[in-house]
XYZ file of C-alpha atoms in Angstrom:
682
model
C 190.327 -176.560 -88.531
C 191.849 -178.938 -91.099
C 190.895 -178.406 -94.739
C 192.148 -179.890 -98.022
C 193.311 -176.578 -99.509
C 196.800 -175.531 -100.527
C 197.334 -171.830 -101.285
C 196.717 -171.175 -104.982
C 198.757 -167.969 -105.131
C 202.087 -169.687 -104.418
C 201.534 -172.855 -106.398
C 202.899 -172.050 -109.845
C 205.017 -169.617 -111.825
C 203.064 -170.527 -114.959
C 200.177 -168.073 -114.647
C 196.742 -168.502 -113.091
C 196.032 -171.772 -111.301
C 192.921 -173.706 -110.416
C 192.210 -176.844 -108.440
C 190.876 -179.929 -110.164
C 188.892 -182.561 -108.330
C 189.810 -186.177 -109.088
C 186.702 -188.238 -108.410
C 187.783 -191.742 -107.446
C 185.911 -194.754 -108.880
C 183.263 -196.727 -107.021
C 181.384 -199.915 -107.817
C 178.173 -198.743 -106.178
C 176.427 -195.397 -105.879
C 176.094 -196.073 -102.164
C 179.876 -196.241 -101.653
C 181.389 -193.238 -99.817
C 182.560 -190.470 -102.144
C 186.336 -190.115 -102.200
C 188.254 -187.493 -104.142
C 191.557 -185.636 -104.391
C 192.363 -182.001 -105.134
C 195.336 -181.041 -107.306
C 196.514 -177.586 -108.365
C 196.937 -177.108 -112.106
C 198.005 -174.093 -114.182
C 195.412 -173.150 -116.774
C 198.233 -172.472 -119.231
C 199.101 -176.195 -119.140
C 195.726 -176.921 -120.812
C 194.654 -179.720 -118.446
C 191.924 -182.150 -119.560
C 188.858 -181.968 -117.354
C 185.063 -181.658 -117.306
C 183.324 -178.773 -115.543
C 180.177 -179.320 -113.512
C 177.199 -176.972 -113.717
C 174.599 -177.557 -111.010
C 172.368 -175.833 -108.482
C 173.825 -175.514 -104.990
C 170.427 -175.825 -103.343
C 169.713 -175.246 -99.631
C 172.651 -174.800 -97.250
C 171.304 -177.655 -95.127
C 171.327 -180.591 -94.882
C 174.992 -181.200 -95.632
C 176.495 -184.516 -96.713
C 180.033 -185.711 -96.012
C 182.629 -186.766 -98.599
C 186.336 -187.530 -98.208
C 188.666 -185.039 -99.903
C 192.447 -185.445 -99.685
C 191.824 -187.862 -96.845
C 189.813 -185.332 -94.822
C 186.058 -185.129 -94.230
C 184.468 -182.382 -96.318
C 180.851 -181.148 -96.310
C 178.872 -180.596 -99.517
C 175.228 -179.876 -100.311
C 172.684 -182.593 -100.953
C 172.434 -181.909 -104.697
C 176.203 -181.913 -105.255
C 176.520 -185.137 -103.266
C 173.901 -186.723 -105.527
C 175.713 -185.486 -108.641
C 179.086 -186.883 -107.549
C 177.480 -190.250 -106.748
C 176.018 -190.450 -110.250
C 179.100 -189.176 -112.067
C 181.629 -191.651 -110.647
C 183.040 -194.235 -113.006
C 183.263 -197.862 -111.969
C 186.980 -198.363 -112.615
C 188.457 -195.033 -113.758
C 189.135 -191.717 -112.127
C 187.248 -188.680 -113.407
C 188.724 -185.173 -113.387
C 186.192 -182.432 -112.683
C 186.062 -178.760 -111.832
C 183.373 -178.179 -109.182
C 183.124 -174.676 -107.759
C 181.962 -175.605 -104.232
C 184.985 -177.873 -103.743
C 187.675 -176.461 -106.051
C 187.328 -172.923 -104.657
C 187.984 -172.326 -100.975
C 184.639 -170.708 -100.173
C 186.006 -169.357 -96.860
C 188.757 -167.380 -98.592
C 187.144 -164.217 -99.953
C 190.249 -163.113 -101.848
C 190.608 -166.474 -103.572
C 186.916 -166.552 -104.415
C 187.131 -163.158 -106.137
C 190.178 -164.249 -108.147
C 188.569 -167.525 -109.178
C 185.329 -165.805 -110.248
C 187.409 -163.883 -112.790
C 188.821 -167.185 -114.076
C 185.464 -168.901 -114.520
C 185.241 -167.694 -118.119
C 188.425 -169.619 -118.952
C 187.493 -172.570 -116.735
C 184.200 -173.325 -118.497
C 185.474 -172.306 -121.914
C 188.534 -174.594 -121.720
C 186.749 -177.603 -120.217
C 186.515 -180.637 -122.491
C 182.778 -180.508 -121.856
C 180.355 -179.152 -119.290
C 178.203 -181.621 -117.366
C 174.854 -180.024 -116.500
C 173.395 -181.784 -113.480
C 169.649 -181.116 -113.450
C 169.166 -183.395 -110.456
C 168.472 -187.016 -109.502
C 166.003 -189.151 -111.407
C 162.328 -188.291 -111.023
C 159.041 -189.439 -112.516
C 159.029 -189.520 -116.345
C 162.482 -187.984 -116.850
C 163.187 -190.656 -119.453
C 159.913 -189.831 -121.231
C 160.813 -186.113 -121.284
C 164.267 -186.758 -122.751
C 162.876 -189.210 -125.328
C 160.254 -186.640 -126.359
C 162.846 -183.881 -126.653
C 165.162 -186.079 -128.693
C 162.280 -186.970 -131.047
C 161.196 -183.352 -131.486
C 164.753 -182.095 -131.991
C 164.871 -184.162 -135.174
C 162.500 -181.644 -136.768
C 164.591 -178.607 -135.827
C 166.148 -178.001 -139.239
C 162.744 -177.987 -140.941
C 161.195 -175.761 -138.277
C 164.046 -173.239 -138.248
C 163.858 -172.891 -142.058
C 160.098 -172.326 -141.913
C 160.542 -169.817 -139.076
C 162.871 -167.757 -141.269
C 160.218 -167.375 -143.977
C 156.966 -167.282 -141.974
C 157.135 -167.321 -138.166
C 153.426 -168.032 -137.696
C 153.712 -171.195 -139.792
C 155.597 -173.012 -137.002
C 153.444 -171.955 -134.049
C 150.494 -174.035 -132.895
C 148.234 -171.185 -131.810
C 144.662 -172.476 -131.822
C 142.280 -169.569 -131.194
C 145.195 -167.100 -131.185
C 145.984 -167.645 -134.868
C 143.454 -165.272 -136.430
C 144.521 -162.382 -134.212
C 148.228 -162.916 -134.885
C 147.599 -163.222 -138.624
C 145.773 -159.918 -138.420
C 148.847 -158.395 -136.752
C 151.580 -160.020 -138.820
C 150.011 -161.531 -141.961
C 151.578 -164.643 -143.516
C 150.495 -167.641 -145.573
C 147.185 -168.871 -144.129
C 147.507 -172.290 -145.743
C 151.022 -172.932 -144.503
C 150.099 -171.674 -141.055
C 147.106 -173.965 -140.741
C 148.899 -177.202 -141.518
C 150.962 -177.022 -138.313
C 147.819 -177.317 -136.187
C 147.029 -180.842 -137.359
C 150.513 -182.191 -138.081
C 150.716 -185.455 -136.064
C 154.506 -185.299 -135.842
C 154.339 -182.513 -133.281
C 151.443 -183.778 -131.186
C 152.099 -183.965 -127.450
C 150.199 -186.219 -125.084
C 149.196 -184.954 -121.635
C 151.805 -187.140 -119.934
C 154.539 -185.822 -122.240
C 153.542 -182.211 -121.523
C 153.695 -182.877 -117.774
C 157.100 -184.556 -118.116
C 158.508 -181.664 -120.165
C 157.270 -179.130 -117.650
C 158.783 -181.034 -114.713
C 162.223 -180.968 -116.301
C 161.943 -177.211 -116.840
C 160.896 -176.749 -113.216
C 164.221 -178.133 -111.956
C 166.010 -175.432 -109.877
C 169.023 -175.416 -112.241
C 167.092 -173.356 -114.819
C 166.732 -170.426 -112.412
C 170.328 -170.098 -111.149
C 172.199 -167.047 -112.494
C 175.640 -168.681 -112.591
C 174.529 -171.443 -114.971
C 174.035 -168.909 -117.786
C 177.753 -168.394 -118.344
C 178.559 -172.011 -117.449
C 176.347 -173.210 -120.286
C 177.050 -170.470 -122.818
C 180.838 -170.853 -122.596
C 180.795 -174.638 -122.980
C 182.345 -176.257 -126.064
C 179.971 -179.149 -125.438
C 177.240 -179.455 -122.825
C 175.572 -182.652 -121.658
C 172.265 -182.401 -119.778
C 171.849 -185.047 -117.048
C 168.772 -186.133 -115.071
C 169.766 -189.104 -112.942
C 171.163 -191.523 -115.515
C 169.291 -189.985 -118.465
C 171.476 -187.796 -120.699
C 170.913 -185.538 -123.673
C 173.061 -183.001 -125.483
C 172.238 -179.316 -124.956
C 171.434 -178.956 -128.651
C 168.927 -181.819 -128.547
C 167.300 -180.492 -125.386
C 167.123 -176.860 -126.547
C 165.923 -177.661 -130.062
C 163.447 -180.151 -128.644
C 161.969 -177.550 -126.316
C 161.758 -174.923 -129.055
C 159.839 -177.366 -131.243
C 157.631 -178.315 -128.265
C 156.885 -174.658 -127.497
C 156.037 -173.752 -131.110
C 154.733 -176.622 -133.280
C 154.036 -178.712 -130.163
C 151.778 -176.039 -128.705
C 153.434 -176.022 -125.272
C 153.140 -172.240 -125.064
C 149.370 -172.261 -125.512
C 148.990 -175.373 -123.322
C 150.873 -174.338 -120.181
C 151.278 -170.626 -120.891
C 154.306 -168.366 -121.010
C 155.927 -169.721 -117.848
C 159.051 -168.241 -116.306
C 160.816 -171.579 -116.883
C 160.144 -171.471 -120.646
C 161.378 -167.878 -120.693
C 164.600 -168.802 -118.870
C 165.262 -171.701 -121.266
C 164.712 -169.486 -124.316
C 166.989 -166.754 -122.967
C 169.819 -169.213 -122.381
C 169.363 -170.537 -125.911
C 169.498 -167.000 -127.340
C 172.635 -166.091 -125.383
C 174.462 -169.298 -126.251
C 173.539 -168.883 -129.915
C 174.902 -165.312 -129.878
C 178.172 -166.480 -128.301
C 178.513 -169.285 -130.856
C 177.846 -166.906 -133.749
C 180.494 -164.505 -132.497
C 183.035 -167.311 -132.129
C 182.465 -168.568 -135.654
C 182.244 -165.134 -137.306
C 185.944 -164.840 -138.178
C 188.949 -166.874 -137.090
C 191.088 -163.801 -137.610
C 189.142 -161.704 -135.102
C 190.129 -161.678 -131.406
C 186.432 -161.754 -130.506
C 185.868 -164.798 -132.684
C 188.929 -166.574 -131.322
C 187.412 -167.611 -128.021
C 186.697 -164.123 -126.694
C 183.028 -163.725 -127.583
C 181.192 -161.304 -125.329
C 177.826 -159.605 -124.887
C 176.885 -156.129 -123.698
C 176.736 -156.130 -119.889
C 173.370 -154.381 -119.656
C 171.815 -156.940 -122.012
C 173.118 -159.752 -119.809
C 171.848 -158.208 -116.588
C 168.402 -157.521 -118.035
C 168.081 -160.959 -119.652
C 169.011 -162.656 -116.365
C 166.469 -160.750 -114.259
C 164.349 -163.876 -113.683
C 167.291 -165.947 -112.498
C 168.138 -166.328 -108.822
C 171.249 -165.597 -106.782
C 172.250 -166.236 -103.182
C 174.067 -162.887 -103.053
C 172.829 -159.693 -104.739
C 176.387 -159.018 -106.018
C 176.017 -162.049 -108.272
C 173.444 -160.232 -110.401
C 176.581 -158.651 -111.850
C 179.385 -161.124 -111.147
C 177.307 -164.165 -112.141
C 177.239 -163.122 -115.820
C 180.566 -161.280 -115.930
C 182.272 -164.141 -117.777
C 180.135 -163.401 -120.851
C 180.429 -159.626 -120.681
C 182.332 -157.030 -122.665
C 183.326 -155.520 -119.306
C 185.265 -158.604 -118.182
C 188.804 -157.382 -117.297
C 190.452 -160.054 -119.490
C 188.931 -158.441 -122.593
C 190.559 -155.065 -122.073
C 194.013 -156.057 -123.460
C 192.174 -157.119 -126.632
C 190.374 -153.801 -126.909
C 191.220 -150.206 -126.185
C 191.805 -149.561 -122.515
C 188.553 -148.791 -120.787
C 186.384 -149.540 -117.772
C 185.905 -153.056 -116.496
C 184.167 -154.773 -113.595
C 186.271 -156.642 -111.041
C 184.485 -158.876 -108.492
C 184.708 -157.537 -104.966
C 182.541 -159.159 -102.301
C 183.926 -156.846 -99.612
C 181.842 -153.917 -100.902
C 178.098 -153.576 -100.385
C 175.612 -154.662 -103.038
C 174.677 -151.008 -103.549
C 178.330 -150.132 -104.262
C 178.534 -153.112 -106.635
C 175.498 -151.901 -108.610
C 176.765 -148.312 -108.731
C 180.202 -149.408 -109.966
C 178.565 -151.582 -112.626
C 176.257 -148.775 -113.797
C 179.186 -146.350 -114.073
C 181.246 -148.892 -116.017
C 178.370 -149.533 -118.448
C 177.843 -145.820 -119.112
C 181.559 -145.066 -119.444
C 182.135 -148.069 -121.704
C 179.368 -147.310 -124.201
C 178.878 -143.567 -123.908
C 175.173 -144.412 -123.796
C 172.595 -143.829 -121.082
C 170.629 -146.937 -122.015
C 171.192 -148.181 -118.462
C 168.664 -145.520 -117.395
C 165.931 -147.451 -119.229
C 166.197 -150.397 -116.827
C 162.720 -150.991 -115.329
C 164.040 -151.753 -111.831
C 164.194 -148.025 -111.039
C 160.669 -148.286 -109.688
C 161.681 -151.015 -107.206
C 163.910 -149.098 -104.802
C 161.889 -149.139 -101.603
C 164.228 -149.315 -98.628
C 167.396 -149.425 -100.752
C 170.234 -146.921 -100.372
C 171.045 -146.256 -104.028
C 171.544 -143.085 -106.054
C 168.426 -142.348 -108.086
C 170.207 -143.159 -111.376
C 171.434 -146.643 -110.349
C 169.084 -149.586 -111.048
C 168.185 -151.900 -108.174
C 169.508 -155.068 -109.809
C 169.313 -156.983 -106.545
C 165.526 -156.976 -106.584
C 163.859 -160.077 -107.941
C 160.354 -158.979 -109.020
C 159.249 -162.582 -109.406
C 159.577 -163.279 -105.683
C 156.595 -160.984 -105.145
C 153.076 -162.416 -105.095
C 151.940 -159.318 -107.000
C 154.201 -160.046 -109.962
C 153.366 -163.751 -109.882
C 149.631 -163.127 -109.701
C 148.652 -160.277 -111.972
C 148.108 -161.634 -115.441
C 148.789 -165.258 -114.609
C 145.456 -165.606 -112.806
C 141.935 -164.875 -114.003
C 140.716 -162.893 -115.787
C 143.857 -162.529 -117.901
C 145.281 -166.055 -118.131
C 144.431 -166.538 -121.855
C 145.696 -163.069 -122.738
C 149.266 -163.088 -121.415
C 150.617 -165.718 -123.825
C 149.324 -163.983 -126.935
C 150.658 -160.623 -125.718
C 154.125 -162.129 -125.162
C 154.011 -163.874 -128.527
C 152.994 -160.670 -130.276
C 155.871 -158.776 -128.622
C 158.366 -161.468 -129.663
C 157.103 -161.582 -133.230
C 157.169 -157.801 -133.507
C 160.793 -157.709 -132.250
C 161.606 -154.564 -134.201
C 164.429 -152.379 -132.995
C 163.298 -149.055 -131.587
C 164.060 -146.077 -133.835
C 163.438 -143.486 -131.133
C 166.171 -140.878 -130.860
C 165.084 -137.966 -128.690
C 168.645 -136.648 -128.338
C 169.052 -136.288 -132.104
C 172.674 -136.367 -133.203
C 173.908 -136.366 -129.597
C 173.963 -140.159 -129.297
C 176.956 -140.369 -126.950
C 177.750 -138.739 -123.645
C 180.867 -138.006 -121.607
C 179.641 -138.305 -118.029
C 181.497 -137.537 -114.836
C 180.970 -138.806 -111.311
C 181.604 -136.344 -108.489
C 181.452 -136.719 -104.715
C 181.356 -140.483 -105.130
C 177.778 -140.871 -106.372
C 176.609 -137.769 -108.288
C 176.340 -138.392 -112.041
C 177.044 -135.291 -114.131
C 175.467 -135.293 -117.600
C 174.753 -132.759 -120.339
C 171.290 -131.846 -121.556
C 168.413 -129.440 -120.998
C 164.872 -129.201 -119.651
C 162.168 -129.260 -122.352
C 158.891 -129.429 -120.454
C 157.117 -129.976 -117.149
C 154.261 -132.253 -116.164
C 150.909 -130.655 -115.423
C 148.330 -133.495 -115.583
C 148.789 -137.180 -114.784
C 146.428 -140.130 -114.906
C 146.378 -143.265 -112.751
C 148.950 -146.010 -113.190
C 147.846 -148.905 -115.387
C 147.885 -151.511 -112.646
C 145.515 -153.465 -110.438
C 146.411 -152.064 -107.050
C 143.851 -152.030 -104.257
C 143.514 -148.956 -102.072
C 144.860 -150.881 -99.072
C 146.915 -153.440 -100.968
C 149.271 -155.909 -99.313
C 151.425 -158.920 -100.084
C 148.845 -161.063 -98.252
C 146.046 -159.951 -100.577
C 148.175 -160.528 -103.668
C 149.052 -163.961 -102.313
C 145.352 -164.758 -101.904
C 144.698 -163.522 -105.441
C 147.533 -165.676 -106.799
C 146.042 -168.772 -105.155
C 142.591 -168.391 -106.673
C 143.201 -171.273 -109.065
C 144.078 -173.539 -106.152
C 141.872 -174.962 -103.454
C 140.880 -172.224 -101.006
C 138.536 -172.252 -98.060
C 134.865 -171.543 -98.729
C 134.968 -168.607 -96.305
C 137.558 -166.802 -98.438
C 135.644 -167.078 -101.715
C 133.424 -163.945 -101.284
C 136.372 -161.704 -100.409
C 138.364 -163.155 -103.299
C 135.543 -162.476 -105.766
C 135.302 -158.864 -104.566
C 139.084 -158.510 -104.830
C 139.074 -159.765 -108.430
C 136.251 -157.392 -109.420
C 137.911 -154.355 -107.828
C 141.300 -155.147 -109.368
C 139.766 -155.565 -112.827
C 137.758 -152.335 -112.489
C 140.841 -150.437 -111.332
C 142.931 -151.751 -114.213
C 140.425 -150.922 -116.959
C 139.404 -147.717 -115.184
C 142.934 -146.451 -115.768
C 142.360 -146.738 -119.532
C 139.191 -144.664 -119.191
C 141.174 -141.945 -117.421
C 143.961 -142.173 -120.001
C 141.500 -141.481 -122.811
C 140.144 -138.506 -120.851
C 143.666 -137.072 -120.862
C 144.415 -137.962 -124.483
C 141.148 -136.793 -126.073
C 139.554 -133.355 -125.818
C 136.183 -135.060 -126.430
C 136.460 -138.769 -125.476
C 133.111 -139.491 -127.147
C 134.415 -138.246 -130.500
C 138.229 -138.060 -130.609
C 139.977 -136.727 -133.674
C 142.151 -138.953 -135.817
C 145.252 -136.995 -134.772
C 144.416 -137.537 -131.071
C 143.910 -141.264 -131.609
C 147.210 -141.651 -133.437
C 149.065 -139.696 -130.757
C 147.473 -141.906 -128.076
C 148.383 -145.230 -129.701
C 151.925 -143.975 -130.358
C 152.269 -143.130 -126.670
C 150.943 -146.529 -125.555
C 153.189 -148.507 -127.926
C 156.174 -146.122 -127.819
C 155.669 -145.815 -131.590
C 156.476 -149.517 -132.190
C 153.442 -150.536 -134.209
C 152.011 -153.893 -135.179
C 152.124 -153.890 -138.987
C 150.947 -150.253 -139.127
C 149.446 -147.522 -136.995
C 146.041 -148.304 -138.544
C 146.229 -151.974 -137.522
C 147.446 -151.149 -134.006
C 144.712 -148.583 -133.462
C 142.073 -150.936 -134.844
C 143.119 -153.716 -132.429
C 143.015 -151.378 -129.429
C 139.639 -149.911 -130.359
C 138.077 -153.278 -131.121
C 139.145 -154.725 -127.779
C 138.676 -151.769 -125.442
C 136.304 -149.171 -126.898
C 133.083 -151.147 -126.209
C 134.195 -151.845 -122.627
C 135.222 -148.241 -122.004
C 131.936 -147.009 -123.486
C 129.978 -149.154 -121.013
C 132.101 -147.959 -118.088
C 131.313 -144.362 -119.058
C 127.613 -145.190 -119.014
C 128.086 -146.578 -115.489
C 129.744 -143.368 -114.305
C 126.524 -142.248 -112.555
C 127.378 -144.810 -109.889
C 130.529 -142.840 -109.083
C 128.333 -140.453 -107.106
C 128.193 -143.224 -104.482
C 131.972 -143.474 -104.384
C 134.501 -144.514 -107.011
C 138.010 -144.369 -105.582
C 140.398 -146.551 -107.636
C 141.172 -149.773 -105.797
C 138.391 -149.309 -103.223
C 135.391 -151.556 -102.619
C 132.613 -149.367 -104.050
C 129.413 -150.121 -105.943
C 130.874 -148.623 -109.110
C 134.010 -150.792 -108.958
C 131.992 -153.957 -108.299
C 129.592 -153.302 -111.190
C 132.427 -152.150 -113.468
C 134.408 -155.307 -112.658
C 131.421 -157.513 -113.523
C 130.904 -155.588 -116.776
C 134.525 -156.068 -117.859
C 134.482 -159.788 -117.053
C 131.271 -160.264 -119.060
C 132.864 -158.565 -122.074
C 135.976 -160.709 -121.747
C 133.913 -163.896 -121.466
C 132.066 -163.198 -124.715
C 135.016 -161.757 -126.633
C 135.984 -163.740 -129.739
C 139.583 -162.512 -129.521
C 142.165 -162.818 -126.782
C 144.208 -159.812 -127.874
C 143.226 -157.333 -125.177
C 146.726 -157.147 -123.678
C 148.562 -157.064 -127.010
C 148.545 -153.280 -127.342
C 148.798 -152.346 -123.647
C 151.091 -154.971 -122.073
C 154.158 -152.762 -122.477
C 152.386 -149.834 -120.833
C 151.559 -151.542 -117.542
C 152.540 -149.660 -114.369
C 153.021 -146.396 -116.295
C 150.844 -143.271 -116.433
C 149.416 -141.135 -119.222
C 150.034 -137.413 -118.805
C 149.916 -133.975 -120.380
C 152.822 -131.556 -120.272
C 152.878 -127.810 -119.859
C 153.270 -127.366 -123.630
C 150.399 -129.756 -124.401
C 152.364 -132.871 -125.372
C 150.833 -136.268 -124.606
C 153.280 -138.392 -122.611
C 153.519 -141.853 -121.050
C 155.557 -141.646 -117.873
C 156.888 -143.854 -115.047
C 154.433 -144.746 -112.316
C 156.357 -142.717 -109.697
C 155.931 -139.403 -111.549
C 154.414 -136.343 -109.871
C 152.868 -133.115 -111.124
C 155.663 -130.560 -111.391
C 158.365 -133.047 -112.399
C 160.459 -131.954 -115.373
C 161.138 -133.646 -118.704
C 164.722 -133.397 -119.910
C 166.707 -134.448 -122.956
C 170.206 -135.783 -122.241
C 173.159 -136.498 -124.476
C 173.437 -140.260 -124.838
C 169.774 -140.997 -124.066
C 167.406 -141.915 -126.888
C 164.481 -141.473 -124.501
C 163.452 -138.296 -122.673
C 163.845 -138.592 -118.911
C 161.755 -137.420 -115.983
C 163.744 -135.626 -113.301
C 162.657 -134.072 -110.001
C 164.186 -131.009 -108.314
C 166.558 -131.904 -105.453
C 168.082 -128.436 -105.234
C 170.588 -127.618 -106.464
C 170.644 -130.984 -108.209
C 168.096 -133.424 -109.652
C 166.656 -136.824 -108.787
C 166.164 -139.276 -111.649
C 162.600 -140.673 -111.852
C 162.663 -142.690 -115.083
C 162.559 -142.636 -118.875
C 159.402 -141.665 -120.739
C 157.685 -141.298 -124.106
C 156.617 -137.761 -125.095
C 154.782 -137.647 -128.392
C 156.244 -135.007 -130.675
C 159.824 -134.905 -129.370
C 160.953 -138.527 -129.831
C 163.047 -137.980 -132.964
C 165.149 -134.984 -132.004
C 162.479 -132.310 -132.530
C 162.931 -130.935 -129.011
C 166.724 -130.748 -128.869
C 168.169 -127.237 -128.505
C 171.962 -127.059 -128.491
C 171.958 -123.488 -127.145
C 170.149 -124.637 -123.988
C 172.548 -127.473 -123.070
C 173.907 -127.349 -119.525
C 175.239 -129.755 -116.924
C 172.570 -131.737 -115.079
C 173.677 -133.405 -111.852
C 171.758 -136.511 -110.757
C 171.906 -137.541 -107.111
């Protein structure tokens, strides 16, 4: 089969080479797309623009002419090339789908390693959000207008974060948690400069819902750009104007409280944070190698921040952000020799994740990778217990889309996320004491050998803080997620019952947690209450332990007290997640309390504890543990891990279950050097 590609490996003696696409001019967007490919050495510093776009579905394909030969491209790329052509001049672009021979696996791996230089050296990056759609112009005009207030807003944010957030009914609760100037905070609510009309809000949301925002590869494409231009059809805006405009819309404009904490807003904010970090590193010191075009971010941070972005291959959870990472091979000559990650699509995704986890641990001497929450998502995956399942996208599941974003918790999620962002204090936990680094080994290909010792075992566990039904399924979660949409009349009764049982199960877990935490739940001691709130919040308090405990008790104690009074109904059956009289009545009771509550802070204190369990250990410590824990599992302290870990006997070795909080041993109190031994994780 004829193709337009010449072998890159034999094209130049002047270092690494890439292909550049020369887009030929056209007088009309309907003219056929014609282009040429030329091989250029990166060392020659060619002038070009790099395209960042979403590949989209594999079909349908559109035909262009490349080097005189027909060449198939996706619908979205075809649209981008049509829009980007000049009328009378050629335009030099780098476009991955065309400039890389996608059928040559070896070339693809080599070019992935060069993408850091490709996007960093480009004159500018053209971000193609897609063809024109309804009110794109209005969205860009609104963003440009709002971005004009960025300097003022960023200065106010530095002195009083609440003063730049339009919070409505959330304001009193957040002031209670974080304080601040009440007068300055109130004036943002009525400031006409930041007002958004309904049509503007819809237009802004539509732009954020473009598929580009969810593609993993665009993170490094944007963050490495010297200059980025955002394009919707023929409407254009600089990245700075778009990002600053959205930040003003989310805060002073009230977008967060209007449409909620959507995944699209989260993705936009994460890209802004990463690009800002890269820019700050580059400008820190011209004398530093890192600041001279070699800015980089910790690999684990990148992988965790990109967990809501999508990939076509699971390997790209790692390779798609490698260009920004400290573990990029090109950084090693600038630093001491050490581990790196080299793209290899010939290995399995499981091997890719294991290699990445090993590199992260070896590079940092830290076991922070063990804190990754994807450990609980390993069903049907052949991975060692200590390797996160980075290929799993939790947001493809109806369960993760539904719980919290549908009634009865819609108003509560945004304030919980806001509170977590505003708290943003670095954890001071240090269970391993002075043993902050580790020197791990890997034996037999996949067994991780660490140093540490067992400190306790688990004797009592409570239910997981979730909303699982006894016979749950993806179909039921899907039905629950659609409750805000139009559903058939016949499904309404079953949906109502499902909501009530889920709510009762969720709050019922808190009742059980208090039974474990308090010797006398009706009259707990102050010490028991403080231990309990520390376990729930992992000792990261809002303002103070008194404030955090007060918020929890105000929101949940009256509800829990009523559920205890209803406990007589448990004699008729009260299995968590089952359709029983107790669960139906308990669900109604909780919803009534929520309806008449003057605050919306119920999830503020417990959001970070979802899907975990409260437990007691053999020595009497109160602990919050991963949902997969079992009675008899052991708690260990490991060199390099600031959190205790739960491990399970897999004689003669151990299976890793997850990290945990154990009140009383979180600051090195439990470490015993004389007990340290090798612990092998399978």
